[in-house]
mmCIF file of C-alpha atoms in Angstrom:
data_model
loop_
_atom_site.group_PDB
_atom_site.id
_atom_site.type_symbol
_atom_site.label_atom_id
_atom_site.label_comp_id
_atom_site.label_asym_id
_atom_site.label_seq_id
_atom_site.Cartn_x
_atom_site.Cartn_y
_atom_site.Cartn_z
ATOM 1 C CA UNK A 1 31.136 -44.632 47.537
ATOM 2 C CA UNK A 2 29.516 -44.606 44.107
ATOM 3 C CA UNK A 3 27.604 -41.394 44.798
ATOM 4 C CA UNK A 4 30.731 -39.658 46.057
ATOM 5 C CA UNK A 5 32.543 -40.113 42.766
ATOM 6 C CA UNK A 6 29.724 -40.193 40.232
ATOM 7 C CA UNK A 7 29.666 -36.466 39.547
ATOM 8 C CA UNK A 8 33.334 -35.827 40.308
ATOM 9 C CA UNK A 9 34.715 -32.613 38.908
ATOM 10 C CA UNK A 10 37.154 -33.862 36.304
ATOM 11 C CA UNK A 11 37.907 -30.635 34.485
ATOM 12 C CA UNK A 12 41.404 -30.640 35.904
ATOM 13 C CA UNK A 13 41.919 -34.220 34.851
ATOM 14 C CA UNK A 14 40.904 -33.477 31.278
ATOM 15 C CA UNK A 15 43.622 -30.833 30.944
ATOM 16 C CA UNK A 16 46.235 -33.185 32.294
ATOM 17 C CA UNK A 17 46.875 -31.873 35.795
ATOM 18 C CA UNK A 18 47.095 -35.453 37.004
ATOM 19 C CA UNK A 19 49.359 -36.501 34.174
ATOM 20 C CA UNK A 20 52.350 -35.439 36.235
ATOM 21 C CA UNK A 21 51.739 -38.424 38.510
ATOM 22 C CA UNK A 22 53.195 -40.630 35.792
ATOM 23 C CA UNK A 23 56.446 -38.728 35.781
ATOM 24 C CA UNK A 24 57.785 -35.236 35.298
ATOM 25 C CA UNK A 25 58.153 -35.746 31.545
ATOM 26 C CA UNK A 26 54.364 -36.227 31.279
ATOM 27 C CA UNK A 27 53.411 -32.939 32.945
ATOM 28 C CA UNK A 28 50.989 -30.927 30.824
ATOM 29 C CA UNK A 29 51.909 -27.284 30.219
ATOM 30 C CA UNK A 30 49.586 -24.554 28.977
ATOM 31 C CA UNK A 31 50.719 -23.164 25.641
ATOM 32 C CA UNK A 32 51.949 -19.548 25.700
ATOM 33 C CA UNK A 33 49.717 -16.857 24.276
ATOM 34 C CA UNK A 34 50.264 -16.803 20.497
ATOM 35 C CA UNK A 35 51.688 -13.600 19.095
ATOM 36 C CA UNK A 36 48.995 -12.237 16.802
ATOM 37 C CA UNK A 37 48.892 -9.027 14.795
ATOM 38 C CA UNK A 38 45.215 -8.123 14.998
ATOM 39 C CA UNK A 39 43.530 -7.175 11.754
ATOM 40 C CA UNK A 40 40.744 -5.371 13.592
ATOM 41 C CA UNK A 41 39.873 -3.921 16.997
ATOM 42 C CA UNK A 42 36.379 -4.402 18.487
ATOM 43 C CA UNK A 43 34.479 -1.293 19.557
ATOM 44 C CA UNK A 44 32.653 -1.333 22.896
ATOM 45 C CA UNK A 45 29.017 -0.171 22.861
ATOM 46 C CA UNK A 46 28.265 -0.639 26.568
ATOM 47 C CA UNK A 47 29.259 -2.615 29.635
ATOM 48 C CA UNK A 48 27.365 -4.000 32.625
ATOM 49 C CA UNK A 49 27.743 -6.689 35.277
ATOM 50 C CA UNK A 50 25.782 -9.525 36.870
ATOM 51 C CA UNK A 51 26.602 -10.445 40.463
ATOM 52 C CA UNK A 52 29.965 -12.149 40.854
ATOM 53 C CA UNK A 53 29.530 -14.147 37.648
ATOM 54 C CA UNK A 54 30.330 -17.856 37.865
ATOM 55 C CA UNK A 55 33.739 -17.493 39.507
ATOM 56 C CA UNK A 56 35.864 -20.624 39.227
ATOM 57 C CA UNK A 57 32.833 -22.917 39.185
ATOM 58 C CA UNK A 58 31.706 -25.087 36.279
ATOM 59 C CA UNK A 59 28.548 -23.036 35.540
ATOM 60 C CA UNK A 60 28.270 -22.133 31.854
ATOM 61 C CA UNK A 61 25.758 -19.293 31.977
ATOM 62 C CA UNK A 62 25.895 -17.753 28.517
ATOM 63 C CA UNK A 63 23.673 -14.710 27.878
ATOM 64 C CA UNK A 64 20.446 -15.325 25.961
ATOM 65 C CA UNK A 65 19.096 -12.878 23.384
ATOM 66 C CA UNK A 66 15.311 -13.012 22.888
ATOM 67 C CA UNK A 67 12.226 -10.764 23.009
ATOM 68 C CA UNK A 68 14.533 -7.827 22.203
ATOM 69 C CA UNK A 69 16.266 -8.315 25.555
ATOM 70 C CA UNK A 70 19.516 -9.772 26.820
ATOM 71 C CA UNK A 71 19.017 -12.187 29.709
ATOM 72 C CA UNK A 72 22.033 -12.832 31.913
ATOM 73 C CA UNK A 73 22.539 -14.640 35.228
ATOM 74 C CA UNK A 74 25.169 -15.287 37.881
ATOM 75 C CA UNK A 75 25.760 -18.550 39.693
ATOM 76 C CA UNK A 76 24.793 -16.828 42.941
ATOM 77 C CA UNK A 77 21.259 -16.211 41.669
ATOM 78 C CA UNK A 78 21.119 -12.720 40.190
ATOM 79 C CA UNK A 79 19.155 -12.672 36.923
ATOM 80 C CA UNK A 80 18.828 -9.557 34.773
ATOM 81 C CA UNK A 81 17.140 -8.439 31.596
ATOM 82 C CA UNK A 82 19.164 -5.784 29.761
ATOM 83 C CA UNK A 83 18.363 -3.437 26.898
ATOM 84 C CA UNK A 84 20.555 -4.727 24.034
ATOM 85 C CA UNK A 85 21.023 -1.214 22.632
ATOM 86 C CA UNK A 86 22.019 0.674 25.774
ATOM 87 C CA UNK A 87 22.813 -2.004 28.337
ATOM 88 C CA UNK A 88 20.535 -0.560 31.017
ATOM 89 C CA UNK A 89 18.726 -2.926 33.380
ATOM 90 C CA UNK A 90 15.078 -3.569 32.469
ATOM 91 C CA UNK A 91 14.473 -5.837 35.452
ATOM 92 C CA UNK A 92 16.484 -7.676 38.069
ATOM 93 C CA UNK A 93 15.633 -10.555 40.412
ATOM 94 C CA UNK A 94 17.595 -12.476 43.011
ATOM 95 C CA UNK A 95 16.937 -16.221 43.179
ATOM 96 C CA UNK A 96 18.061 -17.638 46.516
ATOM 97 C CA UNK A 97 19.956 -15.959 49.341
ATOM 98 C CA UNK A 98 23.670 -15.492 49.931
ATOM 99 C CA UNK A 99 24.687 -17.194 46.695
ATOM 100 C CA UNK A 100 22.687 -20.341 47.461
ATOM 101 C CA UNK A 101 20.940 -20.485 44.068
ATOM 102 C CA UNK A 102 23.882 -22.224 42.317
ATOM 103 C CA UNK A 103 22.507 -21.451 38.866
ATOM 104 C CA UNK A 104 24.224 -23.507 36.211
ATOM 105 C CA UNK A 105 21.752 -24.881 33.684
ATOM 106 C CA UNK A 106 21.978 -22.198 31.046
ATOM 107 C CA UNK A 107 19.287 -19.678 30.104
ATOM 108 C CA UNK A 108 16.491 -20.438 27.651
ATOM 109 C CA UNK A 109 13.787 -17.963 26.603
ATOM 110 C CA UNK A 110 10.533 -19.347 25.184
ATOM 111 C CA UNK A 111 6.757 -19.212 25.730
ATOM 112 C CA UNK A 112 7.224 -15.601 26.998
ATOM 113 C CA UNK A 113 9.284 -16.971 29.875
ATOM 114 C CA UNK A 114 12.909 -17.433 30.879
ATOM 115 C CA UNK A 115 13.976 -20.878 32.109
ATOM 116 C CA UNK A 116 17.088 -21.667 34.104
ATOM 117 C CA UNK A 117 18.325 -24.705 36.051
ATOM 118 C CA UNK A 118 20.521 -25.110 39.093
ATOM 119 C CA UNK A 119 22.955 -27.426 40.813
ATOM 120 C CA UNK A 120 20.337 -27.643 43.573
ATOM 121 C CA UNK A 121 18.154 -29.698 41.224
ATOM 122 C CA UNK A 122 15.652 -26.959 40.423
ATOM 123 C CA UNK A 123 14.169 -25.570 37.245
ATOM 124 C CA UNK A 124 12.855 -22.016 37.528
ATOM 125 C CA UNK A 125 10.569 -20.095 35.172
ATOM 126 C CA UNK A 126 10.478 -16.277 35.111
ATOM 127 C CA UNK A 127 8.207 -13.918 33.207
ATOM 128 C CA UNK A 128 10.338 -12.471 30.399
ATOM 129 C CA UNK A 129 8.668 -9.072 30.654
ATOM 130 C CA UNK A 130 8.889 -8.509 34.418
ATOM 131 C CA UNK A 131 11.180 -11.166 35.906
ATOM 132 C CA UNK A 132 8.347 -12.394 38.128
ATOM 133 C CA UNK A 133 8.839 -16.008 39.203
ATOM 134 C CA UNK A 134 6.108 -18.099 37.569
ATOM 135 C CA UNK A 135 7.065 -21.505 38.958
ATOM 136 C CA UNK A 136 9.905 -23.487 40.490
ATOM 137 C CA UNK A 137 10.125 -27.276 40.600
ATOM 138 C CA UNK A 138 12.574 -29.845 41.919
ATOM 139 C CA UNK A 139 13.932 -32.467 39.519
ATOM 140 C CA UNK A 140 16.016 -35.612 39.973
ATOM 141 C CA UNK A 141 19.603 -34.371 39.769
ATOM 142 C CA UNK A 142 21.625 -31.259 39.075
ATOM 143 C CA UNK A 143 20.682 -29.250 35.988
ATOM 144 C CA UNK A 144 24.021 -28.381 34.397
ATOM 145 C CA UNK A 145 22.830 -28.179 30.785
ATOM 146 C CA UNK A 146 20.660 -25.530 29.186
ATOM 147 C CA UNK A 147 16.920 -26.367 29.128
ATOM 148 C CA UNK A 148 15.254 -26.812 25.729
ATOM 149 C CA UNK A 149 11.749 -25.706 24.726
ATOM 150 C CA UNK A 150 9.681 -27.883 22.382
ATOM 151 C CA UNK A 151 5.952 -28.583 21.939
ATOM 152 C CA UNK A 152 4.817 -26.627 25.034
ATOM 153 C CA UNK A 153 7.398 -28.516 27.098
ATOM 154 C CA UNK A 154 10.621 -27.554 28.835
ATOM 155 C CA UNK A 155 13.099 -30.437 28.562
ATOM 156 C CA UNK A 156 16.078 -30.742 30.906
ATOM 157 C CA UNK A 157 18.937 -33.235 31.056
ATOM 158 C CA UNK A 158 20.021 -33.947 34.632
ATOM 159 C CA UNK A 159 23.216 -35.257 36.183
ATOM 160 C CA UNK A 160 21.409 -38.441 37.246
ATOM 161 C CA UNK A 161 21.043 -39.466 33.616
ATOM 162 C CA UNK A 162 17.364 -38.546 33.470
ATOM 163 C CA UNK A 163 15.830 -36.508 30.655
ATOM 164 C CA UNK A 164 12.744 -34.775 32.042
ATOM 165 C CA UNK A 165 9.912 -32.934 30.265
ATOM 166 C CA UNK A 166 8.026 -30.261 32.204
ATOM 167 C CA UNK A 167 4.827 -28.436 31.314
ATOM 168 C CA UNK A 168 5.823 -24.872 30.416
ATOM 169 C CA UNK A 169 2.790 -23.387 32.199
ATOM 170 C CA UNK A 170 3.320 -24.840 35.676
ATOM 171 C CA UNK A 171 6.397 -27.088 35.689
ATOM 172 C CA UNK A 172 4.400 -30.315 36.050
ATOM 173 C CA UNK A 173 6.436 -33.336 34.987
ATOM 174 C CA UNK A 174 5.044 -34.967 31.843
ATOM 175 C CA UNK A 175 7.576 -37.750 31.321
ATOM 176 C CA UNK A 176 11.085 -38.885 32.177
ATOM 177 C CA UNK A 177 13.632 -41.126 30.434
ATOM 178 C CA UNK A 178 16.479 -42.706 32.391
ATOM 179 C CA UNK A 179 19.884 -43.736 31.025
ATOM 180 C CA UNK A 180 22.752 -45.430 32.831
ATOM 181 C CA UNK A 181 25.391 -43.269 34.530
ATOM 182 C CA UNK A 182 28.860 -44.779 35.175
ATOM 183 C CA UNK A 183 30.514 -44.530 38.598
ATOM 184 C CA UNK A 184 32.798 -41.743 37.366
ATOM 185 C CA UNK A 185 31.829 -39.082 34.822
ATOM 186 C CA UNK A 186 32.914 -35.681 33.611
ATOM 187 C CA UNK A 187 31.374 -32.587 35.148
ATOM 188 C CA UNK A 188 28.742 -31.572 32.627
ATOM 189 C CA UNK A 189 25.766 -32.784 30.610
ATOM 190 C CA UNK A 190 24.640 -32.557 27.015
ATOM 191 C CA UNK A 191 22.109 -29.873 26.090
ATOM 192 C CA UNK A 192 19.323 -31.631 24.168
ATOM 193 C CA UNK A 193 18.296 -30.678 20.642
ATOM 194 C CA UNK A 194 14.610 -30.896 19.683
ATOM 195 C CA UNK A 195 13.421 -30.998 16.076
ATOM 196 C CA UNK A 196 10.556 -32.478 14.051
ATOM 197 C CA UNK A 197 8.906 -34.034 17.078
ATOM 198 C CA UNK A 198 12.102 -35.685 18.306
ATOM 199 C CA UNK A 199 14.621 -34.862 21.016
ATOM 200 C CA UNK A 200 18.296 -35.877 20.850
ATOM 201 C CA UNK A 201 20.905 -35.758 23.604
ATOM 202 C CA UNK A 202 24.246 -37.185 24.687
ATOM 203 C CA UNK A 203 24.555 -39.516 27.665
ATOM 204 C CA UNK A 204 27.232 -40.163 30.281
ATOM 205 C CA UNK A 205 27.565 -43.782 29.122
ATOM 206 C CA UNK A 206 28.844 -42.757 25.697
ATOM 207 C CA UNK A 207 25.716 -42.670 23.536
ATOM 208 C CA UNK A 208 23.556 -40.324 21.522
ATOM 209 C CA UNK A 209 19.920 -40.982 22.412
ATOM 210 C CA UNK A 210 16.720 -40.111 20.566
ATOM 211 C CA UNK A 211 13.139 -39.956 21.850
ATOM 212 C CA UNK A 212 9.675 -38.853 20.724
ATOM 213 C CA UNK A 213 8.881 -35.531 22.425
ATOM 214 C CA UNK A 214 5.134 -36.008 22.705
ATOM 215 C CA UNK A 215 5.286 -39.346 24.528
ATOM 216 C CA UNK A 216 8.780 -39.416 25.991
ATOM 217 C CA UNK A 217 9.447 -42.709 24.210
ATOM 218 C CA UNK A 218 13.068 -43.714 23.631
ATOM 219 C CA UNK A 219 13.482 -44.742 19.970
ATOM 220 C CA UNK A 220 17.219 -45.372 19.508
ATOM 221 C CA UNK A 221 20.679 -44.998 21.005
ATOM 222 C CA UNK A 222 23.875 -44.781 18.956
ATOM 223 C CA UNK A 223 27.251 -45.542 20.623
ATOM 224 C CA UNK A 224 29.692 -42.633 20.311
ATOM 225 C CA UNK A 225 32.438 -44.057 22.522
ATOM 226 C CA UNK A 226 33.213 -47.446 24.056
ATOM 227 C CA UNK A 227 34.913 -47.641 27.478
ATOM 228 C CA UNK A 228 38.523 -48.793 27.172
ATOM 229 C CA UNK A 229 41.453 -48.936 29.572
ATOM 230 C CA UNK A 230 42.278 -50.263 33.004
ATOM 231 C CA UNK A 231 41.130 -47.341 35.171
ATOM 232 C CA UNK A 232 37.808 -45.521 35.487
ATOM 233 C CA UNK A 233 39.442 -42.329 34.243
ATOM 234 C CA UNK A 234 40.665 -44.119 31.113
ATOM 235 C CA UNK A 235 37.149 -45.449 30.577
ATOM 236 C CA UNK A 236 35.353 -42.084 30.610
ATOM 237 C CA UNK A 237 33.155 -41.828 27.508
ATOM 238 C CA UNK A 238 30.782 -38.953 28.319
ATOM 239 C CA UNK A 239 28.899 -37.307 25.480
ATOM 240 C CA UNK A 240 28.529 -33.830 26.996
ATOM 241 C CA UNK A 241 28.431 -31.827 23.772
ATOM 242 C CA UNK A 242 25.125 -30.763 22.262
ATOM 243 C CA UNK A 243 24.257 -32.475 18.959
ATOM 244 C CA UNK A 244 24.240 -30.360 15.791
ATOM 245 C CA UNK A 245 21.609 -30.935 13.097
ATOM 246 C CA UNK A 246 22.369 -30.177 9.448
ATOM 247 C CA UNK A 247 19.764 -31.356 6.971
ATOM 248 C CA UNK A 248 18.946 -34.941 7.839
ATOM 249 C CA UNK A 249 22.175 -35.620 9.736
ATOM 250 C CA UNK A 250 23.021 -35.240 13.406
ATOM 251 C CA UNK A 251 26.617 -34.645 14.447
ATOM 252 C CA UNK A 252 27.972 -35.348 17.906
ATOM 253 C CA UNK A 253 31.373 -35.807 19.540
ATOM 254 C CA UNK A 254 32.272 -37.688 22.716
ATOM 255 C CA UNK A 255 35.080 -37.667 25.228
ATOM 256 C CA UNK A 256 37.474 -40.568 24.573
ATOM 257 C CA UNK A 257 35.090 -41.355 21.735
ATOM 258 C CA UNK A 258 34.495 -40.210 18.201
ATOM 259 C CA UNK A 259 33.027 -37.454 16.071
ATOM 260 C CA UNK A 260 30.081 -39.085 14.311
ATOM 261 C CA UNK A 261 27.563 -38.177 11.634
ATOM 262 C CA UNK A 262 24.249 -39.952 12.311
ATOM 263 C CA UNK A 263 21.211 -40.311 10.056
ATOM 264 C CA UNK A 264 18.342 -38.519 11.792
ATOM 265 C CA UNK A 265 15.664 -41.126 11.124
ATOM 266 C CA UNK A 266 17.498 -44.428 11.396
ATOM 267 C CA UNK A 267 20.041 -43.553 14.045
ATOM 268 C CA UNK A 268 22.772 -45.218 12.001
ATOM 269 C CA UNK A 269 26.240 -43.697 11.636
ATOM 270 C CA UNK A 270 27.133 -42.270 8.209
ATOM 271 C CA UNK A 271 30.793 -41.673 9.139
ATOM 272 C CA UNK A 272 33.072 -41.721 12.174
ATOM 273 C CA UNK A 273 36.327 -39.947 12.964
ATOM 274 C CA UNK A 274 38.584 -40.236 16.000
ATOM 275 C CA UNK A 275 38.259 -37.003 17.985
ATOM 276 C CA UNK A 276 37.769 -36.489 21.720
ATOM 277 C CA UNK A 277 35.877 -33.508 23.120
ATOM 278 C CA UNK A 278 33.428 -32.663 25.901
ATOM 279 C CA UNK A 279 32.217 -29.227 24.761
ATOM 280 C CA UNK A 280 29.831 -27.944 22.123
ATOM 281 C CA UNK A 281 30.795 -27.603 18.483
ATOM 282 C CA UNK A 282 30.002 -24.815 15.994
ATOM 283 C CA UNK A 283 28.993 -25.001 12.335
ATOM 284 C CA UNK A 284 28.689 -22.708 9.339
ATOM 285 C CA UNK A 285 26.428 -25.135 7.490
ATOM 286 C CA UNK A 286 29.123 -27.057 5.646
ATOM 287 C CA UNK A 287 31.890 -27.396 8.224
ATOM 288 C CA UNK A 288 32.041 -28.497 11.849
ATOM 289 C CA UNK A 289 34.386 -26.727 14.263
ATOM 290 C CA UNK A 290 35.405 -28.407 17.496
ATOM 291 C CA UNK A 291 37.807 -27.978 20.393
ATOM 292 C CA UNK A 292 39.473 -31.269 21.319
ATOM 293 C CA UNK A 293 40.298 -32.455 24.825
ATOM 294 C CA UNK A 294 43.811 -31.028 24.270
ATOM 295 C CA UNK A 295 42.353 -27.653 23.224
ATOM 296 C CA UNK A 296 43.254 -28.096 19.577
ATOM 297 C CA UNK A 297 40.877 -26.335 17.188
ATOM 298 C CA UNK A 298 39.784 -28.505 14.291
ATOM 299 C CA UNK A 299 37.623 -27.954 11.193
ATOM 300 C CA UNK A 300 35.943 -30.963 9.586
ATOM 301 C CA UNK A 301 33.901 -31.285 6.390
ATOM 302 C CA UNK A 302 30.356 -32.143 7.501
ATOM 303 C CA UNK A 303 29.593 -34.325 4.468
ATOM 304 C CA UNK A 304 32.593 -36.634 4.699
ATOM 305 C CA UNK A 305 34.269 -36.064 8.052
ATOM 306 C CA UNK A 306 37.486 -35.067 6.297
ATOM 307 C CA UNK A 307 39.746 -32.871 8.434
ATOM 308 C CA UNK A 308 40.244 -29.492 6.761
ATOM 309 C CA UNK A 309 42.669 -27.925 9.233
ATOM 310 C CA UNK A 310 43.953 -28.118 12.805
ATOM 311 C CA UNK A 311 45.360 -25.357 15.022
ATOM 312 C CA UNK A 312 47.274 -26.640 18.071
ATOM 313 C CA UNK A 313 48.687 -23.303 19.251
ATOM 314 C CA UNK A 314 46.159 -22.920 22.089
ATOM 315 C CA UNK A 315 46.890 -26.312 23.626
ATOM 316 C CA UNK A 316 45.656 -26.716 27.224
ATOM 317 C CA UNK A 317 44.504 -23.085 27.500
ATOM 318 C CA UNK A 318 41.062 -24.282 28.706
ATOM 319 C CA UNK A 319 39.103 -22.946 25.758
ATOM 320 C CA UNK A 320 35.414 -22.167 25.580
ATOM 321 C CA UNK A 321 33.177 -23.755 22.994
ATOM 322 C CA UNK A 322 33.789 -22.110 19.594
ATOM 323 C CA UNK A 323 31.385 -19.472 18.267
ATOM 324 C CA UNK A 324 31.065 -17.942 14.805
ATOM 325 C CA UNK A 325 31.033 -14.132 14.930
ATOM 326 C CA UNK A 326 31.076 -11.994 11.763
ATOM 327 C CA UNK A 327 32.224 -15.038 9.785
ATOM 328 C CA UNK A 328 35.191 -15.641 12.104
ATOM 329 C CA UNK A 329 35.695 -18.515 14.530
ATOM 330 C CA UNK A 330 36.098 -17.227 18.095
ATOM 331 C CA UNK A 331 37.138 -18.896 21.367
ATOM 332 C CA UNK A 332 37.923 -17.522 24.810
ATOM 333 C CA UNK A 333 40.475 -18.968 27.225
ATOM 334 C CA UNK A 334 41.055 -19.277 30.965
ATOM 335 C CA UNK A 335 43.384 -16.261 31.098
ATOM 336 C CA UNK A 336 40.872 -13.877 29.535
ATOM 337 C CA UNK A 337 41.991 -13.776 25.902
ATOM 338 C CA UNK A 338 39.646 -13.879 22.930
ATOM 339 C CA UNK A 339 41.158 -15.565 19.878
ATOM 340 C CA UNK A 340 39.784 -14.962 16.359
ATOM 341 C CA UNK A 341 40.538 -17.408 13.548
ATOM 342 C CA UNK A 342 39.940 -17.562 9.817
ATOM 343 C CA UNK A 343 37.342 -20.325 9.332
ATOM 344 C CA UNK A 344 38.892 -21.482 6.071
ATOM 345 C CA UNK A 345 42.500 -21.816 7.214
ATOM 346 C CA UNK A 346 42.511 -21.901 11.020
ATOM 347 C CA UNK A 347 45.022 -19.047 11.118
ATOM 348 C CA UNK A 348 44.748 -16.306 13.742
ATOM 349 C CA UNK A 349 43.404 -12.975 12.535
ATOM 350 C CA UNK A 350 42.952 -11.108 15.830
ATOM 351 C CA UNK A 351 43.347 -11.381 19.583
ATOM 352 C CA UNK A 352 42.231 -9.322 22.587
ATOM 353 C CA UNK A 353 43.022 -9.504 26.272
ATOM 354 C CA UNK A 354 39.662 -8.809 27.953
ATOM 355 C CA UNK A 355 39.722 -9.717 31.649
ATOM 356 C CA UNK A 356 42.100 -11.891 33.654
ATOM 357 C CA UNK A 357 39.224 -13.713 35.378
ATOM 358 C CA UNK A 358 38.917 -15.679 32.133
ATOM 359 C CA UNK A 359 36.007 -17.010 30.115
ATOM 360 C CA UNK A 360 33.589 -19.845 30.865
ATOM 361 C CA UNK A 361 31.568 -19.277 27.682
ATOM 362 C CA UNK A 362 32.231 -17.834 24.253
ATOM 363 C CA UNK A 363 30.553 -14.772 22.717
ATOM 364 C CA UNK A 364 26.778 -14.479 22.225
ATOM 365 C CA UNK A 365 25.828 -13.157 18.800
ATOM 366 C CA UNK A 366 23.409 -10.222 18.455
ATOM 367 C CA UNK A 367 21.894 -8.763 15.263
ATOM 368 C CA UNK A 368 24.217 -5.761 15.527
ATOM 369 C CA UNK A 369 27.210 -7.075 17.444
ATOM 370 C CA UNK A 370 28.103 -9.615 20.079
ATOM 371 C CA UNK A 371 28.250 -10.011 23.853
ATOM 372 C CA UNK A 372 31.059 -11.321 26.007
ATOM 373 C CA UNK A 373 30.793 -12.214 29.683
ATOM 374 C CA UNK A 374 33.767 -13.029 31.890
ATOM 375 C CA UNK A 375 33.928 -15.332 34.885
ATOM 376 C CA UNK A 376 33.669 -12.411 37.307
ATOM 377 C CA UNK A 377 30.345 -11.285 35.797
ATOM 378 C CA UNK A 378 31.484 -8.420 33.576
ATOM 379 C CA UNK A 379 29.476 -8.185 30.376
ATOM 380 C CA UNK A 380 30.158 -6.091 27.284
ATOM 381 C CA UNK A 381 28.505 -5.493 23.962
ATOM 382 C CA UNK A 382 30.990 -5.042 21.133
ATOM 383 C CA UNK A 383 31.035 -4.537 17.391
ATOM 384 C CA UNK A 384 33.857 -5.048 14.937
ATOM 385 C CA UNK A 385 35.781 -2.188 13.392
ATOM 386 C CA UNK A 386 37.796 -3.790 10.613
#
């Protein structure tokens, strides 16, 4: 029974669909679209598509910009390299047949290759220049988080609570670190961050873990959330967000946990604040921007943890992780709207309806614009005309 529930899809739970069971007065309602007078209108440079996108599935396949190419994938297995200036296809490959690839673990470009993981428990390496498959290996668990490249290794965090390092040349496993996984967890895993010979990642049992990349040696774990409550749902404490590093401090937020600043070397908390979130944060170097489990947007001072502003007008609209574009804070929602906010005040400055299939990921920043990709696989390059 444990395996049936361990990777349960709890996205609906986190937005309160089950809250109605406690009574009609507890039913969670999506906030209406805010009325915004846009201060600017984006200009489209080109558009393209990639398969059927990710559909209604969890897969968070954001485009990757590297090697003067845009790499984009669909859950069904289509992977493309696009010219960032014109949008034309430079190469295209199909991984798996009839949508069986189940790509989900992000896209990472490094070592002249493109790495991507899948719900089938595979990590696949493609040549960045041609799309030729270089290697494919099976790992222990689904790969829902984006792989990370560090020290000639490709590091993946799997749904079984195992952090695995693979040789970038052939996919050979170099080491693995296991952490405990509760019976019930959120759908998703933390994308690791590698820096200065260390790798840092969130775990399903409510911790931020740190290890030495070269040896795969666990060096510390810092609690981010402690299970509380009578039911397994109440006791969810997943740390699915990717840590952010600013100077010598790591920042991470957990579901039913806290937003914490952690000293990089000692692993000790410098401050803690009560916020709950399961998606990645953004930063401009001095502030942290997060989307809470109620889809409230919050800005926090990175030095002290002091809340600077909160915007609750997008409550329960199933927001993407926030992204900074042209000095604005941007999120997409499940109905296909892009919302632009002033970073200093949290006030709306613009809004666009893009595609009613909605967004699974926020914009991807380019040197001369930004990319958006909708759940049905439509991709556009845009620039701002203010």
